[in-house]
GROMACS .gro file of N, CA and C in nm:
model
  441
    1MET      N    1  21.677   5.211  11.156
    1MET     CA    2  21.644   5.299  11.047
    1MET      C    3  21.770   5.377  11.008
    2ASN      N    4  21.809   5.361  10.885
    2ASN     CA    5  21.925   5.430  10.832
    2ASN      C    6  21.882   5.568  10.779
    3ILE      N    7  21.956   5.672  10.814
    3ILE     CA    8  21.925   5.808  10.771
    3ILE      C    9  22.028   5.850  10.666
    4VAL      N   10  21.980   5.901  10.552
    4VAL     CA   11  22.067   5.946  10.444
    4VAL      C   12  22.023   6.085  10.402
    5PHE      N   13  22.119   6.174  10.386
    5PHE     CA   14  22.091   6.307  10.333
    5PHE      C   15  22.149   6.318  10.193
    6ARG      N   16  22.068   6.368  10.102
    6ARG     CA   17  22.112   6.399   9.967
    6ARG      C   18  22.102   6.551   9.952
    7GLU      N   19  22.107   6.600   9.829
    7GLU     CA   20  22.095   6.744   9.807
    7GLU      C   21  21.960   6.793   9.862
    8VAL      N   22  21.965   6.890   9.953
    8VAL     CA   23  21.843   6.941  10.017
    8VAL      C   24  21.818   7.085   9.972
    9ASP      N   25  21.707   7.105   9.901
    9ASP     CA   26  21.657   7.238   9.868
    9ASP      C   27  21.543   7.264   9.965
   10PRO      N   28  21.559   7.356  10.060
   10PRO     CA   29  21.456   7.373  10.163
   10PRO      C   30  21.320   7.416  10.108
   11PHE      N   31  21.315   7.471   9.988
   11PHE     CA   32  21.188   7.515   9.930
   11PHE      C   33  21.129   7.411   9.835
   12ASN      N   34  21.201   7.303   9.810
   12ASN     CA   35  21.156   7.201   9.715
   12ASN      C   36  21.226   7.069   9.751
   13CYS      N   37  21.179   7.005   9.856
   13CYS     CA   38  21.249   6.889   9.910
   13CYS      C   39  21.157   6.766   9.911
   14TRP      N   40  21.206   6.657   9.855
   14TRP     CA   41  21.138   6.529   9.862
   14TRP      C   42  21.199   6.449   9.975
   15ILE      N   43  21.114   6.384  10.053
   15ILE     CA   44  21.159   6.296  10.161
   15ILE      C   45  21.108   6.157  10.128
   16TRP      N   46  21.201   6.061  10.132
   16TRP     CA   47  21.173   5.923  10.090
   16TRP      C   48  21.180   5.831  10.210
   17ILE      N   49  21.089   5.735  10.216
   17ILE     CA   50  21.088   5.636  10.322
   17ILE      C   51  21.083   5.498  10.259
   18LYS      N   52  21.181   5.415  10.294
   18LYS     CA   53  21.182   5.276  10.247
   18LYS      C   54  21.142   5.186  10.364
   19PHE      N   55  21.032   5.115  10.348
   19PHE     CA   56  20.981   5.026  10.450
   19PHE      C   57  21.038   4.886  10.430
   20SER      N   58  21.037   4.805  10.534
   20SER     CA   59  21.083   4.666  10.519
   20SER      C   60  20.980   4.584  10.442
   21GLU      N   61  20.854   4.623  10.452
   21GLU     CA   62  20.748   4.562  10.372
   21GLU      C   63  20.640   4.667  10.350
   22MET      N   64  20.553   4.642  10.256
   22MET     CA   65  20.451   4.740  10.222
   22MET      C   66  20.363   4.769  10.345
   23PRO      N   67  20.348   4.897  10.382
   23PRO     CA   68  20.268   4.929  10.500
   23PRO      C   69  20.119   4.901  10.477
   24THR      N   70  20.051   4.862  10.585
   24THR     CA   71  19.908   4.838  10.580
   24THR      C   72  19.835   4.972  10.580
   25GLU      N   73  19.705   4.970  10.555
   25GLU     CA   74  19.626   5.093  10.557
   25GLU      C   75  19.629   5.157  10.696
   26ALA      N   76  19.625   5.076  10.801
   26ALA     CA   77  19.631   5.129  10.937
   26ALA      C   78  19.766   5.196  10.964
   27GLU      N   79  19.874   5.137  10.915
   27GLU     CA   80  20.007   5.196  10.933
   27GLU      C   81  20.019   5.326  10.853
   28LYS      N   82  19.963   5.328  10.733
   28LYS     CA   83  19.964   5.450  10.652
   28LYS      C   84  19.888   5.563  10.723
   29LYS      N   85  19.776   5.529  10.785
   29LYS     CA   86  19.698   5.630  10.857
   29LYS      C   87  19.780   5.688  10.973
   30TYR      N   88  19.852   5.602  11.042
   30TYR     CA   89  19.936   5.646  11.154
   30TYR      C   90  20.044   5.743  11.104
   31LEU      N   91  20.108   5.707  10.992
   31LEU     CA   92  20.210   5.795  10.933
   31LEU      C   93  20.149   5.927  10.887
   32ASP      N   94  20.033   5.922  10.825
   32ASP     CA   95  19.966   6.045  10.781
   32ASP      C   96  19.938   6.138  10.899
   33GLN      N   97  19.896   6.082  11.011
   33GLN     CA   98  19.871   6.163  11.130
   33GLN      C   99  19.999   6.230  11.179
   34LEU      N  100  20.110   6.157  11.175
   34LEU     CA  101  20.239   6.216  11.213
   34LEU      C  102  20.272   6.334  11.122
   35PHE      N  103  20.262   6.315  10.989
   35PHE     CA  104  20.297   6.422  10.896
   35PHE      C  105  20.204   6.541  10.909
   36ASP      N  106  20.076   6.516  10.932
   36ASP     CA  107  19.981   6.627  10.951
   36ASP      C  108  20.016   6.708  11.076
   37SER      N  109  20.049   6.637  11.184
   37SER     CA  110  20.086   6.705  11.310
   37SER      C  111  20.215   6.783  11.293
   38TRP      N  112  20.313   6.722  11.230
   38TRP     CA  113  20.443   6.785  11.207
   38TRP      C  114  20.425   6.912  11.124
   39TYR      N  115  20.344   6.905  11.021
   39TYR     CA  116  20.319   7.022  10.935
   39TYR      C  117  20.245   7.131  11.012
   40THR      N  118  20.146   7.092  11.092
   40THR     CA  119  20.072   7.192  11.169
   40THR      C  120  20.166   7.268  11.263
   41ILE      N  121  20.251   7.196  11.332
   41ILE     CA  122  20.348   7.262  11.421
   41ILE      C  123  20.438   7.355  11.340
   42GLY      N  124  20.481   7.310  11.221
   42GLY     CA  125  20.566   7.393  11.136
   42GLY      C  126  20.498   7.520  11.088
   43THR      N  127  20.371   7.511  11.048
   43THR     CA  128  20.301   7.630  10.999
   43THR      C  129  20.274   7.730  11.110
   44LEU      N  130  20.274   7.682  11.234
   44LEU     CA  131  20.252   7.771  11.348
   44LEU      C  132  20.384   7.823  11.407
   45GLY      N  133  20.495   7.795  11.340
   45GLY     CA  134  20.624   7.849  11.383
   45GLY      C  135  20.692   7.772  11.494
   46GLY      N  136  20.651   7.649  11.516
   46GLY     CA  137  20.707   7.570  11.626
   46GLY      C  138  20.852   7.529  11.608
   47PHE      N  139  20.901   7.529  11.485
   47PHE     CA  140  21.039   7.487  11.459
   47PHE      C  141  21.128   7.611  11.447
   48ASN      N  142  21.136   7.685  11.555
   48ASN     CA  143  21.209   7.811  11.557
   48ASN      C  144  21.321   7.801  11.660
   49SER      N  145  21.443   7.779  11.614
   49SER     CA  146  21.555   7.761  11.707
   49SER      C  147  21.602   7.892  11.770
   50GLU      N  148  21.545   8.005  11.729
   50GLU     CA  149  21.580   8.131  11.795
   50GLU      C  150  21.520   8.139  11.935
   51ASN      N  151  21.421   8.056  11.963
   51ASN     CA  152  21.357   8.060  12.094
   51ASN      C  153  21.345   7.918  12.150
   52LEU      N  154  21.456   7.866  12.198
   52LEU     CA  155  21.460   7.734  12.263
   52LEU      C  156  21.504   7.750  12.408
   53GLN      N  157  21.440   7.840  12.477
   53GLN     CA  158  21.484   7.876  12.611
   53GLN      C  159  21.481   7.759  12.710
   54THR      N  160  21.376   7.681  12.708
   54THR     CA  161  21.370   7.570  12.803
   54THR      C  162  21.473   7.463  12.769
   55HIS      N  163  21.496   7.440  12.642
   55HIS     CA  164  21.598   7.343  12.600
   55HIS      C  165  21.737   7.389  12.647
   56GLU      N  166  21.763   7.516  12.631
   56GLU     CA  167  21.894   7.569  12.670
   56GLU      C  168  21.911   7.576  12.821
   57GLU      N  169  21.802   7.579  12.894
   57GLU     CA  170  21.808   7.586  13.041
   57GLU      C  171  21.861   7.456  13.100
   58GLY      N  172  21.824   7.345  13.039
   58GLY     CA  173  21.868   7.216  13.092
   58GLY      C  174  21.754   7.140  13.155
   59SER      N  175  21.788   7.049  13.245
   59SER     CA  176  21.687   6.957  13.298
   59SER      C  177  21.603   7.016  13.411
   60ASP      N  178  21.655   7.112  13.485
   60ASP     CA  179  21.579   7.169  13.597
   60ASP      C  180  21.511   7.298  13.553
   61LEU      N  181  21.380   7.289  13.530
   61LEU     CA  182  21.305   7.405  13.483
   61LEU      C  183  21.230   7.477  13.596
   62SER      N  184  21.243   7.424  13.717
   62SER     CA  185  21.174   7.486  13.830
   62SER      C  186  21.219   7.630  13.849
   63TRP      N  187  21.127   7.719  13.853
   63TRP     CA  188  21.149   7.861  13.876
   63TRP      C  189  21.237   7.926  13.770
   64MET      N  190  21.236   7.868  13.651
   64MET     CA  191  21.312   7.925  13.539
   64MET      C  192  21.260   8.065  13.509
   65SER      N  193  21.351   8.154  13.477
   65SER     CA  194  21.314   8.289  13.436
   65SER      C  195  21.300   8.291  13.284
   66TYR      N  196  21.176   8.292  13.236
   66TYR     CA  197  21.149   8.288  13.092
   66TYR      C  198  21.152   8.430  13.037
   67ASP      N  199  21.229   8.452  12.932
   67ASP     CA  200  21.246   8.584  12.873
   67ASP      C  201  21.139   8.606  12.764
   68ASN      N  202  21.031   8.673  12.801
   68ASN     CA  203  20.922   8.699  12.706
   68ASN      C  204  20.965   8.792  12.593
   69ASN      N  205  21.061   8.879  12.619
   69ASN     CA  206  21.110   8.968  12.513
   69ASN      C  207  21.182   8.886  12.405
   70GLN      N  208  21.259   8.786  12.446
   70GLN     CA  209  21.326   8.699  12.349
   70GLN      C  210  21.222   8.626  12.266
   71LYS      N  211  21.120   8.575  12.331
   71LYS     CA  212  21.013   8.504  12.260
   71LYS      C  213  20.948   8.595  12.157
   72ASP      N  214  20.919   8.717  12.196
   72ASP     CA  215  20.849   8.811  12.108
   72ASP      C  216  20.937   8.866  11.997
   73SER      N  217  21.069   8.867  12.018
   73SER     CA  218  21.158   8.925  11.917
   73SER      C  219  21.214   8.822  11.819
   74ALA      N  220  21.186   8.695  11.842
   74ALA     CA  221  21.235   8.590  11.751
   74ALA      C  222  21.170   8.607  11.614
   75SER      N  223  21.250   8.594  11.509
   75SER     CA  224  21.196   8.602  11.373
   75SER      C  225  21.103   8.484  11.347
   76PRO      N  226  20.997   8.507  11.269
   76PRO     CA  227  20.908   8.394  11.238
   76PRO      C  228  20.984   8.285  11.161
   77ALA      N  229  20.951   8.161  11.189
   77ALA     CA  230  21.014   8.046  11.121
   77ALA      C  231  20.901   7.952  11.079
   78LEU      N  232  20.831   7.991  10.975
   78LEU     CA  233  20.710   7.921  10.935
   78LEU      C  234  20.735   7.824  10.820
   79MET      N  235  20.685   7.701  10.835
   79MET     CA  236  20.689   7.603  10.727
   79MET      C  237  20.582   7.643  10.626
   80HIS      N  238  20.615   7.634  10.496
   80HIS     CA  239  20.522   7.681  10.395
   80HIS      C  240  20.421   7.577  10.348
   81ASN      N  241  20.466   7.456  10.315
   81ASN     CA  242  20.373   7.361  10.256
   81ASN      C  243  20.428   7.219  10.261
   82VAL      N  244  20.337   7.124  10.262
   82VAL     CA  245  20.370   6.982  10.257
   82VAL      C  246  20.270   6.914  10.164
   83GLY      N  247  20.321   6.824  10.080
   83GLY     CA  248  20.233   6.745   9.995
   83GLY      C  249  20.183   6.621  10.068
   84GLU      N  250  20.090   6.552  10.007
   84GLU     CA  251  20.039   6.429  10.066
   84GLU      C  252  20.139   6.316  10.049
   85MET      N  253  20.138   6.225  10.143
   85MET     CA  254  20.223   6.107  10.137
   85MET      C  255  20.175   6.020  10.021
   86GLU      N  256  20.272   5.974   9.942
   86GLU     CA  257  20.243   5.884   9.830
   86GLU      C  258  20.315   5.752   9.857
   87TYR      N  259  20.256   5.643   9.810
   87TYR     CA  260  20.313   5.511   9.833
   87TYR      C  261  20.328   5.437   9.701
   88GLN      N  262  20.437   5.362   9.690
   88GLN     CA  263  20.462   5.277   9.574
   88GLN      C  264  20.543   5.158   9.623
   89ASN      N  265  20.476   5.042   9.633
   89ASN     CA  266  20.539   4.921   9.686
   89ASN      C  267  20.593   4.945   9.826
   90ILE      N  268  20.724   4.926   9.847
   90ILE     CA  269  20.781   4.945   9.982
   90ILE      C  270  20.833   5.088  10.003
   91TRP      N  271  20.803   5.178   9.911
   91TRP     CA  272  20.849   5.316   9.921
   91TRP      C  273  20.733   5.409   9.953
   92GLY      N  274  20.764   5.512  10.027
   92GLY     CA  275  20.674   5.624  10.049
   92GLY      C  276  20.752   5.751  10.027
   93ARG      N  277  20.682   5.856   9.989
   93ARG     CA  278  20.749   5.985   9.971
   93ARG      C  279  20.649   6.097   9.993
   94PHE      N  280  20.705   6.213  10.029
   94PHE     CA  281  20.624   6.334  10.033
   94PHE      C  282  20.715   6.453  10.005
   95TRP      N  283  20.652   6.559   9.958
   95TRP     CA  284  20.722   6.682   9.921
   95TRP      C  285  20.700   6.784  10.031
   96VAL      N  286  20.802   6.866  10.057
   96VAL     CA  287  20.789   6.971  10.159
   96VAL      C  288  20.862   7.097  10.115
   97ASP      N  289  20.800   7.211  10.147
   97ASP     CA  290  20.862   7.342  10.136
   97ASP      C  291  20.881   7.389  10.280
   98PHE      N  292  21.005   7.379  10.330
   98PHE     CA  293  21.033   7.412  10.469
   98PHE      C  294  21.016   7.560  10.500
   99GLY      N  295  21.014   7.644  10.396
   99GLY     CA  296  21.000   7.787  10.420
   99GLY      C  297  21.110   7.837  10.510
  100GLY      N  298  21.073   7.908  10.614
  100GLY     CA  299  21.170   7.964  10.708
  100GLY      C  300  21.190   7.879  10.831
  101SER      N  301  21.126   7.762  10.838
  101SER     CA  302  21.142   7.679  10.957
  101SER      C  303  21.287   7.630  10.966
  102ASP      N  304  21.332   7.614  11.088
  102ASP     CA  305  21.470   7.574  11.111
  102ASP      C  306  21.488   7.423  11.098
  103SER      N  307  21.613   7.381  11.083
  103SER     CA  308  21.643   7.240  11.061
  103SER      C  309  21.607   7.152  11.181
  104ILE      N  310  21.574   7.213  11.293
  104ILE     CA  311  21.526   7.133  11.407
  104ILE      C  312  21.401   7.055  11.365
  105SER      N  313  21.329   7.105  11.265
  105SER     CA  314  21.210   7.035  11.216
  105SER      C  315  21.248   6.897  11.162
  106ILE      N  316  21.363   6.887  11.099
  106ILE     CA  317  21.408   6.758  11.045
  106ILE      C  318  21.446   6.664  11.158
  107ASP      N  319  21.513   6.717  11.260
  107ASP     CA  320  21.547   6.633  11.375
  107ASP      C  321  21.422   6.576  11.441
  108ILE      N  322  21.321   6.659  11.456
  108ILE     CA  323  21.197   6.616  11.520
  108ILE      C  324  21.127   6.511  11.434
  109LEU      N  325  21.129   6.529  11.302
  109LEU     CA  326  21.071   6.429  11.212
  109LEU      C  327  21.148   6.296  11.223
  110ILE      N  328  21.281   6.304  11.221
  110ILE     CA  329  21.363   6.182  11.232
  110ILE      C  330  21.333   6.110  11.364
  111ASN      N  331  21.330   6.184  11.475
  111ASN     CA  332  21.302   6.122  11.605
  111ASN      C  333  21.165   6.054  11.606
  112SER      N  334  21.066   6.120  11.548
  112SER     CA  335  20.930   6.064  11.546
  112SER      C  336  20.923   5.939  11.458
  113LEU      N  337  20.985   5.945  11.340
  113LEU     CA  338  20.985   5.829  11.252
  113LEU      C  339  21.064   5.713  11.311
  114ASN      N  340  21.169   5.743  11.383
  114ASN     CA  341  21.247   5.638  11.449
  114ASN      C  342  21.160   5.563  11.550
  115GLU      N  343  21.080   5.636  11.625
  115GLU     CA  344  20.993   5.573  11.724
  115GLU      C  345  20.883   5.491  11.655
  116ILE      N  346  20.827   5.544  11.547
  116ILE     CA  347  20.728   5.467  11.469
  116ILE      C  348  20.792   5.340  11.416
  117SER      N  349  20.914   5.350  11.367
  117SER     CA  350  20.983   5.233  11.313
  117SER      C  351  21.009   5.129  11.421
  118ASN      N  352  21.040   5.174  11.541
  118ASN     CA  353  21.068   5.081  11.651
  118ASN      C  354  20.943   5.012  11.704
  119LYS      N  355  20.827   5.078  11.691
  119LYS     CA  356  20.707   5.024  11.756
  119LYS      C  357  20.595   4.982  11.662
  120TYR      N  358  20.588   5.039  11.541
  120TYR     CA  359  20.469   5.017  11.459
  120TYR      C  360  20.496   4.962  11.320
  121VAL      N  361  20.574   5.031  11.240
  121VAL     CA  362  20.600   4.988  11.103
  121VAL      C  363  20.749   5.006  11.077
  122GLU      N  364  20.818   4.899  11.045
  122GLU     CA  365  20.964   4.906  11.030
  122GLU      C  366  21.003   4.987  10.907
  123ILE      N  367  21.087   5.087  10.932
  123ILE     CA  368  21.142   5.172  10.826
  123ILE      C  369  21.288   5.134  10.811
  124GLU      N  370  21.326   5.093  10.692
  124GLU     CA  371  21.466   5.058  10.668
  124GLU      C  372  21.551   5.181  10.647
  125GLU      N  373  21.497   5.278  10.572
  125GLU     CA  374  21.579   5.394  10.535
  125GLU      C  375  21.492   5.518  10.522
  126LEU      N  376  21.545   5.629  10.568
  126LEU     CA  377  21.484   5.760  10.552
  126LEU      C  378  21.582   5.845  10.473
  127ILE      N  379  21.538   5.895  10.359
  127ILE     CA  380  21.625   5.975  10.273
  127ILE      C  381  21.568   6.116  10.266
  128ILE      N  382  21.650   6.212  10.304
  128ILE     CA  383  21.611   6.353  10.302
  128ILE      C  384  21.672   6.417  10.179
  129GLY      N  385  21.587   6.463  10.086
  129GLY     CA  386  21.632   6.533   9.967
  129GLY      C  387  21.668   6.440   9.853
  130GLY      N  388  21.702   6.501   9.742
  130GLY     CA  389  21.746   6.427   9.626
  130GLY      C  390  21.634   6.354   9.554
  131GLU      N  391  21.674   6.257   9.474
  131GLU     CA  392  21.580   6.180   9.393
  131GLU      C  393  21.597   6.031   9.421
  132ASN      N  394  21.495   5.956   9.388
  132ASN     CA  395  21.497   5.811   9.400
  132ASN      C  396  21.496   5.757   9.257
  133ASN      N  397  21.599   5.682   9.221
  133ASN     CA  398  21.611   5.631   9.084
  133ASN      C  399  21.493   5.545   9.040
  134ASN      N  400  21.426   5.482   9.136
  134ASN     CA  401  21.315   5.394   9.104
  134ASN      C  402  21.181   5.468   9.094
  135TRP      N  403  21.178   5.597   9.127
  135TRP     CA  404  21.051   5.670   9.133
  135TRP      C  405  21.078   5.816   9.098
  136ALA      N  406  21.055   5.850   8.974
  136ALA     CA  407  21.087   5.985   8.925
  136ALA      C  408  21.006   6.091   8.999
  137ILE      N  409  21.073   6.202   9.027
  137ILE     CA  410  21.002   6.313   9.090
  137ILE      C  411  20.944   6.403   8.982
  138LYS      N  412  20.841   6.473   9.021
  138LYS     CA  413  20.778   6.569   8.931
  138LYS      C  414  20.783   6.705   9.000
  139GLU      N  415  20.769   6.809   8.922
  139GLU     CA  416  20.762   6.942   8.983
  139GLU      C  417  20.632   6.950   9.061
  140HIS      N  418  20.642   6.976   9.188
  140HIS     CA  419  20.523   6.977   9.273
  140HIS      C  420  20.437   7.099   9.240
  141GLU      N  421  20.307   7.079   9.240
  141GLU     CA  422  20.213   7.186   9.202
  141GLU      C  423  20.217   7.305   9.297
  142ASP      N  424  20.264   7.285   9.420
  142ASP     CA  425  20.270   7.394   9.518
  142ASP      C  426  20.407   7.462   9.524
  143LEU      N  427  20.497   7.423   9.436
  143LEU     CA  428  20.630   7.482   9.434
  143LEU      C  429  20.621   7.631   9.403
  144VAL      N  430  20.674   7.715   9.491
  144VAL     CA  431  20.667   7.860   9.475
  144VAL      C  432  20.791   7.911   9.403
  145PHE      N  433  20.909   7.871   9.448
  145PHE     CA  434  21.035   7.918   9.392
  145PHE      C  435  21.087   7.817   9.292
  146LYS      N  436  21.080   7.849   9.164
  146LYS     CA  437  21.125   7.758   9.058
  146LYS      C  438  21.259   7.803   9.007
  147ASP      N  439  21.341   7.706   8.965
  147ASP     CA  440  21.474   7.739   8.911
  147ASP      C  441  21.463   7.817   8.782
   0.00000   0.00000   0.00000
């Protein structure tokens, strides 16, 4: 799976997926479940790099001293909104307003899609941001911050 970044507006971002062949209904359902889960974690503040204490600790977490004050003082990092996945031939796309969520959310999405591509439905390319010349974007109905 090739990863490409184009112009990324965190409050108005289209994410494009190019499949090797048109996904089946079962594969689409699997992808929808991934996006629903990813969005749920984002709306609950899970993509907050201000509090990655276990990650920063390393591989041995036994008897780790967890700093609850750091956890409680971290600024909220909430994802605002995600549109439904749309499909057109071998392309899929969805719109997202990342809100205050950190870019770790994109890494987690890339890692998850890479695993789906390796095991379930082959993804040739994942494009973060920008436009697709073959599929015009529209102003999303949930867009809060307009130019």
